[in-house]
Short mmCIF file of C-alpha atoms in Angstrom, two decimals:
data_model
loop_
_atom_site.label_atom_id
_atom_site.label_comp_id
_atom_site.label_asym_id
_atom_site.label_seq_id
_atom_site.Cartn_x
_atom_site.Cartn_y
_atom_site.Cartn_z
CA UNK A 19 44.79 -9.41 3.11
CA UNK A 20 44.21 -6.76 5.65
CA UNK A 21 44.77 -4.13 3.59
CA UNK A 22 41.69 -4.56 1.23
CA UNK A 23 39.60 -5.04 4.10
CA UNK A 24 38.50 -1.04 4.13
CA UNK A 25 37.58 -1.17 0.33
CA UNK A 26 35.69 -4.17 1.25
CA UNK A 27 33.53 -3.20 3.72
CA UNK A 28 33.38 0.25 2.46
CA UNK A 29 31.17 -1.06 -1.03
CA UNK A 30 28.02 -2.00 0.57
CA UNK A 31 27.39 1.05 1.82
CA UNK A 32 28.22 3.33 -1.07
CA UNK A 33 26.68 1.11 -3.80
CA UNK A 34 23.14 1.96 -3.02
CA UNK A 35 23.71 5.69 -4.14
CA UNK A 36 25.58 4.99 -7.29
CA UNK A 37 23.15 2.62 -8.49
CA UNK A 38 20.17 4.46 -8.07
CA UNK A 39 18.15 3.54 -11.49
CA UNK A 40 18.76 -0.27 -10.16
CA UNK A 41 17.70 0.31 -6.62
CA UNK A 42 14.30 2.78 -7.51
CA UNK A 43 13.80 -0.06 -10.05
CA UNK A 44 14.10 -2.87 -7.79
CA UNK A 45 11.88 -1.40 -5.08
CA UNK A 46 8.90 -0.23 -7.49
CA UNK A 47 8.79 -3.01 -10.00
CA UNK A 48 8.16 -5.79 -7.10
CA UNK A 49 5.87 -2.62 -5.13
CA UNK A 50 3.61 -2.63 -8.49
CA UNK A 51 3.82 -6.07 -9.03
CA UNK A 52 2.10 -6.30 -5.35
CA UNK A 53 -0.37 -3.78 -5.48
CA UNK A 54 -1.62 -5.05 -9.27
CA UNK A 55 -2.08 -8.53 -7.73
CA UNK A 56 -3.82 -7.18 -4.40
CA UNK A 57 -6.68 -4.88 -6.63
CA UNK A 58 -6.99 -7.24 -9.23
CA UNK A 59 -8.82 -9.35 -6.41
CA UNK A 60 -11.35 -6.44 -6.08
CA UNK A 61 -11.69 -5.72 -9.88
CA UNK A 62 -12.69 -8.94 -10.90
CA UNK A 63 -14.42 -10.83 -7.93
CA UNK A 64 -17.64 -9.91 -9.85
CA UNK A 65 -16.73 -12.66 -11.86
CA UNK A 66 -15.11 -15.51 -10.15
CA UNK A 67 -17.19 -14.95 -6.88
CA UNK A 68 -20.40 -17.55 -8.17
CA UNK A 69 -17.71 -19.96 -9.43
CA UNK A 70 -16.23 -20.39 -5.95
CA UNK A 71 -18.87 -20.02 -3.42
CA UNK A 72 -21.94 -21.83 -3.99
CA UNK A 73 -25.16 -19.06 -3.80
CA UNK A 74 -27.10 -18.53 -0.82
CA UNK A 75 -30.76 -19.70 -0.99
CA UNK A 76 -32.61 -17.08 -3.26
CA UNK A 77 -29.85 -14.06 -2.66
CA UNK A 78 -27.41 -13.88 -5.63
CA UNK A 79 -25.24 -11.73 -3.26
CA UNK A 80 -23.76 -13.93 -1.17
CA UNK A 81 -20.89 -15.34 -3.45
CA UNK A 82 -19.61 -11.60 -3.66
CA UNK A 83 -20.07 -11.11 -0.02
CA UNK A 84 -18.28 -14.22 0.48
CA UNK A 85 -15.69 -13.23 -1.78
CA UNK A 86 -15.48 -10.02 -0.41
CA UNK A 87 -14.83 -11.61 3.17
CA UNK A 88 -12.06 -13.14 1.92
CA UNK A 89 -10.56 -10.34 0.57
CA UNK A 90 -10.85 -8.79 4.01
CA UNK A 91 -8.88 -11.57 5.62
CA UNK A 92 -6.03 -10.92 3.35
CA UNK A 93 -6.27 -7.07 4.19
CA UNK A 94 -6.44 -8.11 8.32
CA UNK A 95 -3.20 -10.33 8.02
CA UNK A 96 -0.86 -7.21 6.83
CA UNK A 97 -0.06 -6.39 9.91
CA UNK A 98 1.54 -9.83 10.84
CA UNK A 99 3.28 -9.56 7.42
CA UNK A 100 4.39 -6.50 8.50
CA UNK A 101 5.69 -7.95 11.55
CA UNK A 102 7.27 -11.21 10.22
CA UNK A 103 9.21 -9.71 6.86
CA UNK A 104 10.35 -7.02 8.72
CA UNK A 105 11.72 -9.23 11.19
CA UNK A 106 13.09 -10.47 7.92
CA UNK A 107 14.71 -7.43 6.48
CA UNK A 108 16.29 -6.94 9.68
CA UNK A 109 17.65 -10.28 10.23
CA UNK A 110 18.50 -11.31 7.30
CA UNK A 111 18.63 -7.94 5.06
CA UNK A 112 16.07 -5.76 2.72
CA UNK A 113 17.14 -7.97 -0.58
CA UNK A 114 16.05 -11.12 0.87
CA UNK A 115 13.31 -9.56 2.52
CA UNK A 116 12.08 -8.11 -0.87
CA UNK A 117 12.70 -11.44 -2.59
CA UNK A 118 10.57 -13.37 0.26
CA UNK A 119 7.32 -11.15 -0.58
CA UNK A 120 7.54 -10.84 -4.15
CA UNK A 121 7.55 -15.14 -4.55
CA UNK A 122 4.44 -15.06 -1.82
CA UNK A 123 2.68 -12.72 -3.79
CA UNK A 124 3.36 -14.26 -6.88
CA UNK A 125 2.61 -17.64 -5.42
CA UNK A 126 -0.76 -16.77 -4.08
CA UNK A 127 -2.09 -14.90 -7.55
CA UNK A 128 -1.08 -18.25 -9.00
CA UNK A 129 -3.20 -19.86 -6.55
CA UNK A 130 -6.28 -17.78 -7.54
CA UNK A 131 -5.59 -18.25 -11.14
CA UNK A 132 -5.86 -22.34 -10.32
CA UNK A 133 -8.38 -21.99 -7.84
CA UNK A 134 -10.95 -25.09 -8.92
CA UNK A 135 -14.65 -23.85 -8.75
CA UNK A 136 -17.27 -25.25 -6.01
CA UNK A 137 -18.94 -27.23 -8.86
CA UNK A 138 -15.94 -29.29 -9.28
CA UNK A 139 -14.14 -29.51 -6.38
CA UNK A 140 -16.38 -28.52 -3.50
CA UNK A 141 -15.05 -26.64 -0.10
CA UNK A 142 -11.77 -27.15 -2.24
CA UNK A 143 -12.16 -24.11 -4.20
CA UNK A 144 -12.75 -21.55 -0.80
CA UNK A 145 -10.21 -22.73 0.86
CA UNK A 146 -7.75 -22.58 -1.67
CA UNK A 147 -8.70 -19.27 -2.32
CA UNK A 148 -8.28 -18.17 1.21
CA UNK A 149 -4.90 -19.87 1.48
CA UNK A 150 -3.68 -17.55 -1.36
CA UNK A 151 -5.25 -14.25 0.13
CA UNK A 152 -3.50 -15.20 3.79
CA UNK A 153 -0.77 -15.50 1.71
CA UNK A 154 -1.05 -12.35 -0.46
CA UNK A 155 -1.64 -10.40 2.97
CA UNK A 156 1.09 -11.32 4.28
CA UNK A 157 2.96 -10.28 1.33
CA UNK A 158 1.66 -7.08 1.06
CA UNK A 159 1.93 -6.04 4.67
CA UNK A 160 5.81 -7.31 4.75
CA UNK A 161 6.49 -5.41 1.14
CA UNK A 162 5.68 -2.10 2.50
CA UNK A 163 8.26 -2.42 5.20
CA UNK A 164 10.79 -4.00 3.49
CA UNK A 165 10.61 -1.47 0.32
CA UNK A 166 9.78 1.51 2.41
CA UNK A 167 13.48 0.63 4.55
CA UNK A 168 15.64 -0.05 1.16
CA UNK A 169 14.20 2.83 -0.85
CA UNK A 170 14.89 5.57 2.17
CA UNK A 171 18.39 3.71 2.72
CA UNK A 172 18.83 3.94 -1.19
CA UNK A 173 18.93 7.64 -1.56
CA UNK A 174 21.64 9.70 -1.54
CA UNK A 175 22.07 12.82 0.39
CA UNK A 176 19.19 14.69 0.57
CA UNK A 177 17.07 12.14 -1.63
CA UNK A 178 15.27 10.61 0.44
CA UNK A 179 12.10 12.39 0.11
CA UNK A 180 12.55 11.81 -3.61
CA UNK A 181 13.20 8.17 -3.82
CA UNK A 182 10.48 7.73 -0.80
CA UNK A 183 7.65 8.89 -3.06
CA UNK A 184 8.37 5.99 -5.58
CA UNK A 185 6.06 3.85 -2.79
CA UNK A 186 3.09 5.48 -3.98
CA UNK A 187 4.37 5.94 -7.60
CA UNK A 188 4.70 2.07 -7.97
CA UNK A 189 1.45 1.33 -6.26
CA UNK A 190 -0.50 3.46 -8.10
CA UNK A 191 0.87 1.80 -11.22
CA UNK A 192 0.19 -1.52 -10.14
CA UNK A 193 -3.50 -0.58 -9.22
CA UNK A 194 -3.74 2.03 -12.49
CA UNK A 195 -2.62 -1.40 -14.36
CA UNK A 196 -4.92 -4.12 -12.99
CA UNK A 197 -7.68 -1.76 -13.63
CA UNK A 198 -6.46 -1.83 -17.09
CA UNK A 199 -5.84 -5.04 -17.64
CA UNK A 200 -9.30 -5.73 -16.31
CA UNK A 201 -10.78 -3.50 -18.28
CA UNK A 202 -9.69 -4.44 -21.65
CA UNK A 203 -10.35 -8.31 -20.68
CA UNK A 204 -14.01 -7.60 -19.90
CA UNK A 205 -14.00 -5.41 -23.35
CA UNK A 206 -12.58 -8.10 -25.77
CA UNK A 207 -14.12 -11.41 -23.96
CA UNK A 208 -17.40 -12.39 -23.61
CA UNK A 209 -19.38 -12.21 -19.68
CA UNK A 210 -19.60 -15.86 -20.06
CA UNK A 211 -16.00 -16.13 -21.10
CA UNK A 212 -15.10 -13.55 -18.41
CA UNK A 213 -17.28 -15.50 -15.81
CA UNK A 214 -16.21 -19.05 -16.98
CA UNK A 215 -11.94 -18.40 -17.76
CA UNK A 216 -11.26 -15.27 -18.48
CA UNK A 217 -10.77 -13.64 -14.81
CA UNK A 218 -7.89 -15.75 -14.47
CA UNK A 219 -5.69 -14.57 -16.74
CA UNK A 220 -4.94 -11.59 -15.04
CA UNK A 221 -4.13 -13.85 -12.28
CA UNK A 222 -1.87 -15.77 -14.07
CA UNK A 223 -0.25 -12.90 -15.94
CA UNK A 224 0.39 -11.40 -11.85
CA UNK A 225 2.31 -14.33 -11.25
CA UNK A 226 4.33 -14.32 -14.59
CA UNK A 227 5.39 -10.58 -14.27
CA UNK A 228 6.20 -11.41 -10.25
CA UNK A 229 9.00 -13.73 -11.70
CA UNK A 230 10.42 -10.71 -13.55
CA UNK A 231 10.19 -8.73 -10.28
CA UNK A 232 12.20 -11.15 -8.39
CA UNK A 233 15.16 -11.13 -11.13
CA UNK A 234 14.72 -7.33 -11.23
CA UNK A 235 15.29 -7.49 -7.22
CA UNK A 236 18.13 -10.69 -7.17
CA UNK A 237 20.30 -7.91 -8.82
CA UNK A 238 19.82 -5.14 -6.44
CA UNK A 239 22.23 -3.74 -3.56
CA UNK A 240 21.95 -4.93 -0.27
CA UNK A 241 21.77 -1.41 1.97
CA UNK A 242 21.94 -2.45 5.55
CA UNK A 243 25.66 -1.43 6.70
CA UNK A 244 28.46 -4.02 7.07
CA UNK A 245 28.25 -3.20 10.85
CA UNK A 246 24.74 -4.10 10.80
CA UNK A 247 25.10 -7.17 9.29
CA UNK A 248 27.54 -8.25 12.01
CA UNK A 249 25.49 -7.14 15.01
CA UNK A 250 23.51 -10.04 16.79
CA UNK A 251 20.16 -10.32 14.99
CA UNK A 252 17.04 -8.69 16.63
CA UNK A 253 14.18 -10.57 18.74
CA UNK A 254 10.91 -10.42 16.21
CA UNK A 255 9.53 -8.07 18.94
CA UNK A 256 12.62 -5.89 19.73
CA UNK A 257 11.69 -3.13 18.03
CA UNK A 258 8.09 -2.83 20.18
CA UNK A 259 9.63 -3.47 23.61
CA UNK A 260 12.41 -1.31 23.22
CA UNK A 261 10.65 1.64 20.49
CA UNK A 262 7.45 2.02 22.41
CA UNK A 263 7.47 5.76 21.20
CA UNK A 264 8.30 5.20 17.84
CA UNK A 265 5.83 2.86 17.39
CA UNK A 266 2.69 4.79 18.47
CA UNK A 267 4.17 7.76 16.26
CA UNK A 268 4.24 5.55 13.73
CA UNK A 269 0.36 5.16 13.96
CA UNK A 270 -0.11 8.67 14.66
CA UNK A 271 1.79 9.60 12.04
CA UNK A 272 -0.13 7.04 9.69
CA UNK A 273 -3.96 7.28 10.63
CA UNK A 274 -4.97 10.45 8.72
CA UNK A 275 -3.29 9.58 5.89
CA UNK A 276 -4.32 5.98 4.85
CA UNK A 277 -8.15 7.05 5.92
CA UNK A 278 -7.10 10.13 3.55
CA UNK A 279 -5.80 7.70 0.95
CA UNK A 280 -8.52 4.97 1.09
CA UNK A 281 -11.35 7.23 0.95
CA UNK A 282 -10.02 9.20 -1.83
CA UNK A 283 -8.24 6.31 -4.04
CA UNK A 284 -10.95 3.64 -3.34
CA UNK A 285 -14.16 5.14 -1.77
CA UNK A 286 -14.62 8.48 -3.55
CA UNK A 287 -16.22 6.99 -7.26
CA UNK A 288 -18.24 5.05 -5.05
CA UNK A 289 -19.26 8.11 -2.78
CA UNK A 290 -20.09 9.88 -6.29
CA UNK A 291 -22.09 7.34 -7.35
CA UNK A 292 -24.29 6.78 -4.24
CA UNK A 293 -24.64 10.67 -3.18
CA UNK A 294 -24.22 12.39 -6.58
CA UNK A 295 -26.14 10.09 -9.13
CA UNK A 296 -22.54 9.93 -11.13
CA UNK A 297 -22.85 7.17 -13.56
CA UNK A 298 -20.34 4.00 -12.53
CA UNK A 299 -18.68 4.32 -15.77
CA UNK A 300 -17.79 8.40 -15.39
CA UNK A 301 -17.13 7.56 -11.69
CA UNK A 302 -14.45 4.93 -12.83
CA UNK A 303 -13.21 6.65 -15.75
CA UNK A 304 -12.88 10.05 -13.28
CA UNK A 305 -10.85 7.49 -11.10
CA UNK A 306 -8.21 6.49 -13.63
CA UNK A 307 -7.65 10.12 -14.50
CA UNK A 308 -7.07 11.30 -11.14
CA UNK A 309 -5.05 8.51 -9.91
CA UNK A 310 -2.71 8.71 -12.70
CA UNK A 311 -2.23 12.71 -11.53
CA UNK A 312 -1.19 11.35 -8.22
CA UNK A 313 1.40 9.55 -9.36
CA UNK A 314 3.18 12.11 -11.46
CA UNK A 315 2.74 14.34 -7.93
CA UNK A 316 4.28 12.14 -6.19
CA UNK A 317 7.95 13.15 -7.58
CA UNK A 318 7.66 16.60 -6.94
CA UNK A 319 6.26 16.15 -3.06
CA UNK A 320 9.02 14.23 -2.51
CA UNK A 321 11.90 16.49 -3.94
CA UNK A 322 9.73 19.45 -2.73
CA UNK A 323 10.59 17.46 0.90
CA UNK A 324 14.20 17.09 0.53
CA UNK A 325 14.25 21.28 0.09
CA UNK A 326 11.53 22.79 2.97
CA UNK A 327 11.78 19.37 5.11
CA UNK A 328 9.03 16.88 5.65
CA UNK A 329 6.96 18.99 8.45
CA UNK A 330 5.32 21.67 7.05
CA UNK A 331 3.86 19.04 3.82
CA UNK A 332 2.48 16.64 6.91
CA UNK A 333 0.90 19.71 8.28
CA UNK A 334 -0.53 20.75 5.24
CA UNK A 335 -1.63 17.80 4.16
CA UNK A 336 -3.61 16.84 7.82
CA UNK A 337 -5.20 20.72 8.09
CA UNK A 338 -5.91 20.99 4.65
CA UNK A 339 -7.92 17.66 4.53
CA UNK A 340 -9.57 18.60 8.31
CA UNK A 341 -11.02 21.57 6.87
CA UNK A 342 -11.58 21.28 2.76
CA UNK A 343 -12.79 17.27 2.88
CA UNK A 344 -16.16 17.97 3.99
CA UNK A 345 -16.63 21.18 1.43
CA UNK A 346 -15.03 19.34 -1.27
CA UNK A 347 -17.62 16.24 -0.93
CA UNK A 348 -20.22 18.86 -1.14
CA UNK A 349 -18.90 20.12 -4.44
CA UNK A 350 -19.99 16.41 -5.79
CA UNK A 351 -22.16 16.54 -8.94
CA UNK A 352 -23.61 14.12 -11.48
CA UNK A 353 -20.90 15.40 -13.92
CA UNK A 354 -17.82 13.15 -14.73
CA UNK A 355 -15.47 17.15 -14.49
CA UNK A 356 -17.08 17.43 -11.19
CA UNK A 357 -15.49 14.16 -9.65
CA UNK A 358 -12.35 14.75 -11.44
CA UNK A 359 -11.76 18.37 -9.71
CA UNK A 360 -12.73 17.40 -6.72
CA UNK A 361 -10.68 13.98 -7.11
CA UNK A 362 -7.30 16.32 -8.09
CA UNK A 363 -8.08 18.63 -5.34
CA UNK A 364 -7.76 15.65 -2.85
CA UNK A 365 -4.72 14.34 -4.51
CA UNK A 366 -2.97 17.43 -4.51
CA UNK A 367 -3.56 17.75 -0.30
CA UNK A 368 -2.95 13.85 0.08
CA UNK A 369 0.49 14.14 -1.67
CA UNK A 370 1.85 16.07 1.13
CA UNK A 371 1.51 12.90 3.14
CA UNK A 372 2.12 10.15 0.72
CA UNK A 373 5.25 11.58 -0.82
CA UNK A 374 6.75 11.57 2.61
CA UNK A 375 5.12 8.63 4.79
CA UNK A 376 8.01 6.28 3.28
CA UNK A 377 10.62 8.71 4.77
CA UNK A 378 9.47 9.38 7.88
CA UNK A 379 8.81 6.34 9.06
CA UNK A 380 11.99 5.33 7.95
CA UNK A 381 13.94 8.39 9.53
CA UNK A 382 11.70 7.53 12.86
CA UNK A 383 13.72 3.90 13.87
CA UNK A 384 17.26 3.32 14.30
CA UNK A 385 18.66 0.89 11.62
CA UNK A 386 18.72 -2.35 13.78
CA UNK A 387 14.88 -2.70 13.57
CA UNK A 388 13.40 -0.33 11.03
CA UNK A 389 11.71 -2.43 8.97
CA UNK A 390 9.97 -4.38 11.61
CA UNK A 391 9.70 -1.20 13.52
CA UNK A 392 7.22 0.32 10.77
CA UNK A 393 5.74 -2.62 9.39
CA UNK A 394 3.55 -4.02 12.52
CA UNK A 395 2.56 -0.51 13.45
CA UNK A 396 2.04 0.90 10.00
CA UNK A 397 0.16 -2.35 8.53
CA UNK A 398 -2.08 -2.39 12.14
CA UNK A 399 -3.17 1.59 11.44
CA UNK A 400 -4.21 1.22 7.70
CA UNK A 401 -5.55 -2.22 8.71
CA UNK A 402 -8.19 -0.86 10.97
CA UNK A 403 -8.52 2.71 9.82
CA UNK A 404 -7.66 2.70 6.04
CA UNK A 405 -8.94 -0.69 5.33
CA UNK A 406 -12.60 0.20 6.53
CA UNK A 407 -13.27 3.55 4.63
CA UNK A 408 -15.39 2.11 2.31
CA UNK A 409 -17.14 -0.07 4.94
CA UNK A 410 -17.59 3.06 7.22
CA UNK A 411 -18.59 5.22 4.94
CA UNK A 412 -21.31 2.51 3.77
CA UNK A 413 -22.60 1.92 7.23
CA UNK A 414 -23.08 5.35 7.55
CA UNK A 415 -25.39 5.60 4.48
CA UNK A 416 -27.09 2.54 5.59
CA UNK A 417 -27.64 4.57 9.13
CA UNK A 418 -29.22 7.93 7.79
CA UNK A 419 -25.98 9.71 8.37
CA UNK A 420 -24.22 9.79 5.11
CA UNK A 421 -23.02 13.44 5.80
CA UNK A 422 -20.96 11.97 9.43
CA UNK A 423 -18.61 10.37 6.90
CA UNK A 424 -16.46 13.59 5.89
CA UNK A 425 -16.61 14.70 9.55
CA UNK A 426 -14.78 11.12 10.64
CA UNK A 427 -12.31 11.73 8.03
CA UNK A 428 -11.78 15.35 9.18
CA UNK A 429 -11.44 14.41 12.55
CA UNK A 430 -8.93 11.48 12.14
CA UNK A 431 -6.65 13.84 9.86
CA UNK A 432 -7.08 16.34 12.85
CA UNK A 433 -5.34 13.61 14.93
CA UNK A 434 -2.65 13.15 12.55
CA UNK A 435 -1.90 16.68 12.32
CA UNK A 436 -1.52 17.08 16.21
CA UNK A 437 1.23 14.24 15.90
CA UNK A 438 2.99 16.15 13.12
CA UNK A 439 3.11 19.41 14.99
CA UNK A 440 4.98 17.57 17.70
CA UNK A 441 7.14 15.95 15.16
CA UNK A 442 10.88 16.32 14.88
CA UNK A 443 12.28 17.40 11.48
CA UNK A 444 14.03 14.68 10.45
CA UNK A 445 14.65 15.58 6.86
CA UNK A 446 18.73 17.00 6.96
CA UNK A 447 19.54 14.60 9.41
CA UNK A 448 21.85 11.81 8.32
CA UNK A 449 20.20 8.45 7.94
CA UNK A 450 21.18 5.83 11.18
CA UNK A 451 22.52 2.54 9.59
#
């Protein structure tokens, strides 16, 4: 008996790293399977928004608005997902964690495909709609902890950079295919079949393909250490009392990026369209194209980390979007090549933040509360800064001052980079657990 002990409690621990197809697979199947779910919401509220909110008196707009206010009450309760599953992962582990936001995810894109309109069912239909949002928020805002934690504690010396930039790979496939999937419905159904059923089958087919996540992520490795399994669990607000620091590096570290990210992934066809004269279709279609170049960059930031360390990418990333986001804007033509260039430009800078973010926030908290350790602090920053690009960037127009837009992204990545200078390298030290 006590001699297989060692072999016993020497498997979790070394698993992880000879099971890397399982773990990368695990992590970025249930990632897309969030982030297709959370834009599909955005892609196709055109649609459902007049069958669930009734229309204001002579303004067809409100039903989107409406719609659109509930979409921002999913994006404000990340950071209490992020706080609650990481509390989670560290309690309880990263598998179960992982397995927790993956079923509440699925659960509330079911809930959207079964939401009943206002004609038939009255204040039933909002409300149900806003139960699955508060439900997808939370999901979203825990997943990013939870994955971010296994991935980094997945790799195997000197992968972590590498298997960190799966985050972004996996999101950007889960918003590359609910764009899809959105597109081809509106292409083969009718608008009236669109309006009346049709947005809900990309609803339902979220919550079919979150099933296959979950068995995908029942058969991963567990990768918090036997020794952290048997410590006494943490308080849900351990890691804030006792990681002050960490935690306000962790939004330091965060704010130029996700105002990078959200202006570039979700505001920029928008920006062309408005300030360019870009036609929506070229503006989407240069979208698609340049996203799907981010993801293949994501690999090679991430390995590219692992070899120089994570410093000098952060650095480049934050100065090189300071100075070049504001001339790059300015480059903005009515031509569909114009947005693309400028949209690959962007990418290439923001990769040398979003191949990394995963692993250094990781690398910043000791094992005991990582997960919850990034996932209030993270969630919080992108809530408030990355979540209201596009909204910023709008007021602006609306106030004269389109042009201030760049300059509050240049500034905020300016912030960012100060943090990173200060930084420690964290990239060839060995991994607490």
């Amino acid at each position: 008996m006590t001699g297989s002990a060692p072999i016993a409690q020497s498997r979790p621990a070394a698993s992880p790293a000879r099971l890397p197809v399982r773990q990368l697979a695990a992590a970025s199947v249930g990632n897309a399977v969030e982030w297709y779910d959370w834009y599909a919401y955005s892609f196709l509220a055109v649609y459902f928004a007049g069958q669930i909110f009734p229309k204001g008196a002579g303004n067809s707009l409100v039903p989107l608005l409406s719609t659109f206010a509930v979409f921002a009450v999913g994006f404000f309760m990340r950071p209490v997902g992020g706080l609650l599953m990481g509390a989670v992962a560290d309690r309880l582990g990263r598998r179960a964690a992982l397995s927790v936001t993956i079923v509440l995810m699925g659960g509330g894109s079911l809930l959207v495909a079964v939401t009943p309109t206002y004609t038939s069912a009255g204040v039933l239909g909002p409300v149900v709609l806003v139960v699955a949002r508060l439900l997808q928020g939370l999901s979203v805002g825990g997943e990013f902890a939870a994955s971010t934690t296994f991935l980094v504690e997945s790799a195997g010396p000197g992968r972590r950079g590498l298997f960190s930039s799966f985050q972004y790979v996996s999101t950007t496939a889960g918003q590359l295919v609910a764009s899809g999937l959105a597109a081809l419905l509106a292409q083969v159904l009718t608008d009236a079949q669109m309006t009346s059923w049709g947005w809900r089958v990309a609803f339902a087919v979220g919550a079919v393909i979150s099933l296959v996540g979950l068995w995908i992520r029942r058969g991963a490795v567990e990768t918090r250490s036997e020794e952290q399994q048997r410590a006494p669990r943490p308080g849900l607000f351990e890691a804030l009392r006792r990681h002050p620091r960490q935690s306000l590096l962790i939004c330091g570290i965060t704010v130029g990026g996700t105002i990078a990210y959200y202006t570039w992934t979700t505001y920029l066809p928008t920006y062309a369209t408005v300030h360019a004269g870009l036609g929506k279709g070229d503006a989407l279609t240069a979208g698609t194209i340049t996203l799907a170049f981010f993801a293949v960059l994501q690999p090679l930031g991430g390995m590219l980390s692992d070899r120089i360390g994570r410093k000098p990418l952060l650095i480049g990333f934050a100065v090189g979007f300071a100075v070049l986001v504001v001339p790059l804007l300015h480059l903005l033509t009515g031509s569909l090549l114009s947005l693309v260039l400028v949209g690959c430009a962007g990418m290439v800078l923001l990769t040398g933040y979003t191949s990394v973010a995963a692993a250094v926030n990781a690398e910043v908290f000791p094992a005991r509360v990582r997960a919850a350790g990034i996932g209030f602090p993270y969630s919080l920053t992108v809530a408030v800064f990355g979540g209201t690009a596009p909204y910023v960037g709008t007021w602006f127009q609306q106030a004269g001052h389109a042009e201030w837009f760049p300059w509050y992204v240049a500034v905020l990545c300016l912030v960012s980079a100060a943090v990173y200078v200060v930084l420690p390298e964290t990239a060839g030290r060995p991994l607490d657990r």
